Tab-separated table of C-alpha atoms in Angstrom:
chain	number	residue	atom	x	y	z
A	1	ALA	CA	0.000	0.000	0.000
A	2	SER	CA	1.223	3.507	-0.730
A	3	VAL	CA	0.130	7.133	-0.482
A	4	GLY	CA	1.762	9.867	-2.532
A	5	PHE	CA	1.271	13.309	-3.965
A	6	ALA	CA	2.094	14.771	-7.371
A	7	GLN	CA	1.396	18.268	-8.633
A	8	ASN	CA	-0.409	17.032	-11.735
A	9	GLU	CA	-2.182	14.060	-10.121
A	10	GLY	CA	-2.984	15.217	-6.582
A	11	ILE	CA	-3.149	12.522	-3.920
A	12	ILE	CA	-2.156	9.093	-5.268
A	13	LEU	CA	-3.445	5.970	-3.532
A	14	GLN	CA	-2.270	2.488	-4.432
A	15	LEU	CA	-3.053	-0.929	-2.988
A	16	GLY	CA	-1.666	-4.204	-4.247
A	17	VAL	CA	-1.910	-7.800	-3.093
A	18	SER	CA	0.262	-10.490	-4.675
A	19	GLN	CA	1.069	-14.106	-3.945
A	20	ASP	CA	3.865	-15.901	-5.807
A	21	ASN	CA	2.881	-19.396	-4.652
A	22	PHE	CA	-0.894	-19.148	-4.580
A	23	LEU	CA	-2.362	-21.979	-2.462
A	24	GLY	CA	0.859	-23.935	-2.943
A	25	THR	CA	0.363	-24.262	-6.720
A	26	GLY	CA	3.452	-22.298	-7.782
A	27	LYS	CA	1.219	-19.851	-9.676
A	28	SER	CA	1.398	-16.079	-9.153
A	29	VAL	CA	-1.751	-14.043	-8.507
A	30	ALA	CA	-1.895	-10.265	-8.108
A	31	PHE	CA	-4.632	-7.645	-7.677
A	32	ASN	CA	-3.903	-3.913	-7.804
A	33	ILE	CA	-5.864	-0.715	-7.291
A	34	SER	CA	-4.621	2.771	-8.223
A	35	ASN	CA	-6.495	6.003	-7.697
A	36	SER	CA	-5.644	9.666	-8.345
A	37	SER	CA	-7.267	12.662	-10.019
A	38	THR	CA	-5.906	11.493	-13.397
A	39	LEU	CA	-6.127	7.694	-13.157
A	40	THR	CA	-8.361	5.070	-11.591
A	41	GLU	CA	-7.368	1.495	-12.357
A	42	TYR	CA	-8.229	-2.002	-11.173
A	43	SER	CA	-6.158	-4.888	-12.490
A	44	PHE	CA	-5.864	-8.632	-11.935
A	45	ASN	CA	-2.957	-10.769	-13.107
A	46	TYR	CA	-2.406	-14.529	-13.060
A	47	LEU	CA	0.845	-16.211	-14.098
A	48	ASP	CA	1.885	-19.835	-14.373
A	49	PRO	CA	5.700	-19.522	-14.634
A	50	TYR	CA	6.113	-23.169	-15.649
A	51	PHE	CA	3.209	-23.807	-17.988
A	52	THR	CA	5.505	-26.317	-19.707
A	53	VAL	CA	8.473	-28.203	-18.308
A	54	ASP	CA	10.952	-26.229	-20.431
A	55	GLY	CA	10.055	-22.918	-18.789
A	56	VAL	CA	7.313	-21.521	-21.032
A	57	SER	CA	5.042	-19.310	-18.933
A	58	ARG	CA	1.370	-18.476	-19.453
A	59	GLY	CA	-0.498	-15.604	-17.882
A	60	TYR	CA	-3.844	-13.824	-17.941
A	61	ASN	CA	-4.639	-10.199	-17.186
A	62	PHE	CA	-7.829	-8.181	-16.781
A	63	TYR	CA	-8.188	-4.466	-16.128
A	64	TYR	CA	-10.588	-1.548	-15.840
A	65	ARG	CA	-9.144	1.944	-16.297
A	66	GLU	CA	-10.434	5.524	-16.231
A	67	GLU	CA	-7.978	8.212	-17.367
A	68	ASN	CA	-8.502	11.969	-17.167
A	69	TYR	CA	-6.022	13.495	-19.626
A	70	ASP	CA	-7.344	17.013	-19.054
A	71	GLU	CA	-6.392	16.921	-15.370
A	72	ASP	CA	-2.653	16.870	-16.109
A	73	ASP	CA	-2.822	18.885	-19.365
A	74	ARG	CA	-2.172	15.957	-21.692
A	75	GLY	CA	-5.437	16.455	-23.596
A	76	ASP	CA	-8.973	17.772	-23.317
A	77	TYR	CA	-10.681	14.406	-22.994
A	78	ASN	CA	-11.165	11.349	-20.776
A	79	THR	CA	-11.094	7.657	-21.620
A	80	ASP	CA	-12.661	4.595	-20.048
A	81	GLY	CA	-11.255	1.178	-20.881
A	82	ILE	CA	-11.847	-2.437	-19.964
A	83	GLY	CA	-9.955	-5.374	-21.354
A	84	GLY	CA	-7.950	-8.506	-20.868
A	85	GLY	CA	-5.597	-10.875	-22.565
A	86	ILE	CA	-3.278	-13.841	-22.463
A	87	THR	CA	0.538	-13.835	-22.465
A	88	PHE	CA	3.154	-16.493	-23.167
A	89	GLY	CA	6.815	-16.167	-22.259
A	90	TYR	CA	9.804	-18.192	-23.429
A	91	PRO	CA	13.298	-18.091	-21.889
A	92	ILE	CA	16.126	-17.804	-24.420
A	93	ASP	CA	18.827	-18.194	-21.763
A	94	ASP	CA	19.458	-17.213	-18.139
A	95	PHE	CA	19.168	-13.514	-18.998
A	96	GLN	CA	16.924	-13.124	-22.038
A	97	ARG	CA	13.249	-13.828	-22.550
A	98	LEU	CA	10.685	-13.533	-25.342
A	99	SER	CA	7.024	-12.767	-24.754
A	100	PHE	CA	3.913	-12.829	-26.943
A	101	SER	CA	0.470	-11.617	-25.942
A	102	GLY	CA	-2.971	-11.108	-27.391
A	103	ASP	CA	-5.427	-8.624	-25.896
A	104	ILE	CA	-8.890	-7.296	-26.547
A	105	GLU	CA	-10.182	-4.044	-25.080
A	106	PHE	CA	-13.228	-1.823	-25.155
A	107	LEU	CA	-12.524	1.935	-25.108
A	108	ARG	CA	-14.783	4.954	-24.734
A	109	LEU	CA	-13.538	8.464	-25.556
A	110	LYS	CA	-15.183	11.358	-23.722
A	111	PRO	CA	-14.291	14.908	-24.846
A	112	ASN	CA	-14.360	17.579	-22.162
A	113	ASP	CA	-17.864	19.083	-22.582
A	114	GLU	CA	-17.018	22.242	-20.667
A	115	LEU	CA	-14.166	23.108	-23.002
A	116	ASN	CA	-16.156	22.033	-26.048
A	117	ALA	CA	-18.808	24.608	-25.169
A	118	SER	CA	-16.292	27.451	-25.517
A	119	GLY	CA	-15.383	26.419	-29.032
A	120	ASP	CA	-12.086	28.306	-28.890
A	121	ASN	CA	-9.689	25.489	-28.148
A	122	ASP	CA	-7.957	24.030	-31.221
A	123	ALA	CA	-7.119	20.771	-29.426
A	124	VAL	CA	-10.751	20.299	-28.404
A	125	ASN	CA	-11.904	20.947	-31.970
A	126	VAL	CA	-9.528	18.251	-33.218
A	127	ILE	CA	-10.932	15.755	-30.702
A	128	LYS	CA	-14.515	16.715	-31.553
A	129	ALA	CA	-13.809	16.242	-35.270
A	130	TYR	CA	-12.235	12.869	-34.540
A	131	VAL	CA	-15.329	11.729	-32.619
A	132	ASP	CA	-17.615	13.003	-35.373
A	133	ASN	CA	-15.703	10.950	-37.948
A	134	ASN	CA	-14.939	7.810	-35.932
A	135	GLY	CA	-17.424	7.656	-33.066
A	136	ASP	CA	-16.552	7.566	-29.377
A	137	GLU	CA	-16.550	3.807	-28.679
A	138	TYR	CA	-14.003	1.325	-30.006
A	139	ILE	CA	-13.299	-2.392	-29.744
A	140	ASN	CA	-9.680	-3.260	-30.382
A	141	ALA	CA	-7.767	-6.494	-30.661
A	142	LYS	CA	-3.988	-6.300	-30.554
A	143	ILE	CA	-0.925	-8.496	-30.387
A	144	THR	CA	2.363	-7.634	-28.718
A	145	ALA	CA	5.805	-9.186	-29.068
A	146	GLY	CA	8.532	-8.410	-26.575
A	147	TRP	CA	12.158	-9.142	-25.769
A	148	SER	CA	13.931	-8.524	-22.462
A	149	ASP	CA	17.547	-8.877	-21.344
A	150	ASN	CA	18.221	-8.472	-17.611
A	151	ARG	CA	21.834	-8.537	-16.422
A	152	LEU	CA	21.509	-6.519	-13.210
A	153	ASN	CA	23.290	-7.780	-10.117
A	154	ARG	CA	20.016	-7.731	-8.155
A	155	ALA	CA	16.364	-6.883	-8.704
A	156	ILE	CA	16.000	-4.288	-5.912
A	157	PHE	CA	18.444	-1.354	-5.709
A	158	PRO	CA	20.914	-2.693	-8.318
A	159	THR	CA	24.444	-1.312	-8.257
A	160	ARG	CA	25.871	-2.684	-11.502
A	161	GLY	CA	24.783	-4.231	-14.778
A	162	ARG	CA	22.224	-3.437	-17.428
A	163	SER	CA	18.623	-4.169	-18.280
A	164	GLN	CA	16.956	-3.606	-21.626
A	165	GLY	CA	13.828	-4.561	-23.468
A	166	ALA	CA	11.870	-3.914	-26.641
A	167	THR	CA	8.201	-4.341	-27.529
A	168	PHE	CA	6.191	-4.085	-30.724
A	169	GLU	CA	2.428	-3.722	-30.481
A	170	VAL	CA	0.004	-3.690	-33.421
A	171	SER	CA	-3.779	-3.702	-33.724
A	172	LEU	CA	-5.320	-6.574	-35.664
A	173	PRO	CA	-7.389	-6.191	-38.843
A	174	GLY	CA	-11.028	-5.620	-37.953
A	175	SER	CA	-10.240	-3.448	-34.941
A	176	ASP	CA	-11.914	-0.046	-34.762
A	177	LEU	CA	-8.538	1.676	-34.355
A	178	GLN	CA	-5.537	0.895	-36.546
A	179	TYR	CA	-2.109	1.637	-35.090
A	180	TYR	CA	1.271	0.231	-34.163
A	181	ARG	CA	3.750	1.165	-31.457
A	182	ALA	CA	7.396	0.223	-30.976
A	183	GLN	CA	9.255	0.891	-27.744
A	184	TYR	CA	12.739	0.286	-26.374
A	185	ASN	CA	13.837	0.746	-22.742
A	186	ASN	CA	17.243	0.455	-21.082
A	187	ARG	CA	18.902	0.939	-17.705
A	188	PHE	CA	22.632	0.960	-16.931
A	189	TYR	CA	24.326	1.067	-13.499
A	190	TRP	CA	28.003	1.732	-12.663
A	191	PRO	CA	29.404	1.642	-9.094
A	192	LEU	CA	31.560	4.673	-8.300
A	193	ASN	CA	33.455	3.206	-5.317
A	194	ASP	CA	34.570	-0.218	-4.112
A	195	ASP	CA	31.764	-0.520	-1.543
A	196	GLU	CA	29.204	0.335	-4.242
A	197	THR	CA	27.505	2.846	-1.952
A	198	TRP	CA	27.608	5.414	-4.758
A	199	VAL	CA	26.211	4.418	-8.144
A	200	ALA	CA	25.775	6.222	-11.459
A	201	ALA	CA	22.691	5.287	-13.448
A	202	LEU	CA	21.487	5.961	-16.969
A	203	ARG	CA	17.969	5.300	-18.188
A	204	GLY	CA	16.519	5.719	-21.648
A	205	ARG	CA	13.340	5.050	-23.562
């Protein structure tokens, strides 16, 4: 559980419950709640890390999310979303892993009515035109492929090593929205003294 504050999100409340060996089965189960002025989210995740004997994992996820983009000046609209999917992971070696997932989600776009009434905001007019042309409700199916390489010396507070990963996400034909997204993330850590009490870090996306 955590409580925080951010200038653009206000008070942030988070609660998560996870169990790595649920009822002695070896499966991982997690439920999370996040709430702030910009985001309300409920999510459930289930993972079988050894779906097959050679280390292939299988997981399920479900979520409900409300995002207020106007609250932190990212856009003059809100979105509601509900969805879920299935994920498979395959270990390449002790450090690298491939993942493949398929998801389906229902999205609703809600322009800010108060700003729409003024009619003098170019961003709002763009959103309104988009809704007029495409509607405000969408059903999307997407697939995602990912690769990760983790060579950090420990998972919590690492002091040396690197971690990187790449994902490619694309909507499937027949979805209401057509798009693709590619992303790459990396982290590098270098100890500055022998005791590794001082560490330099570099992160990129």
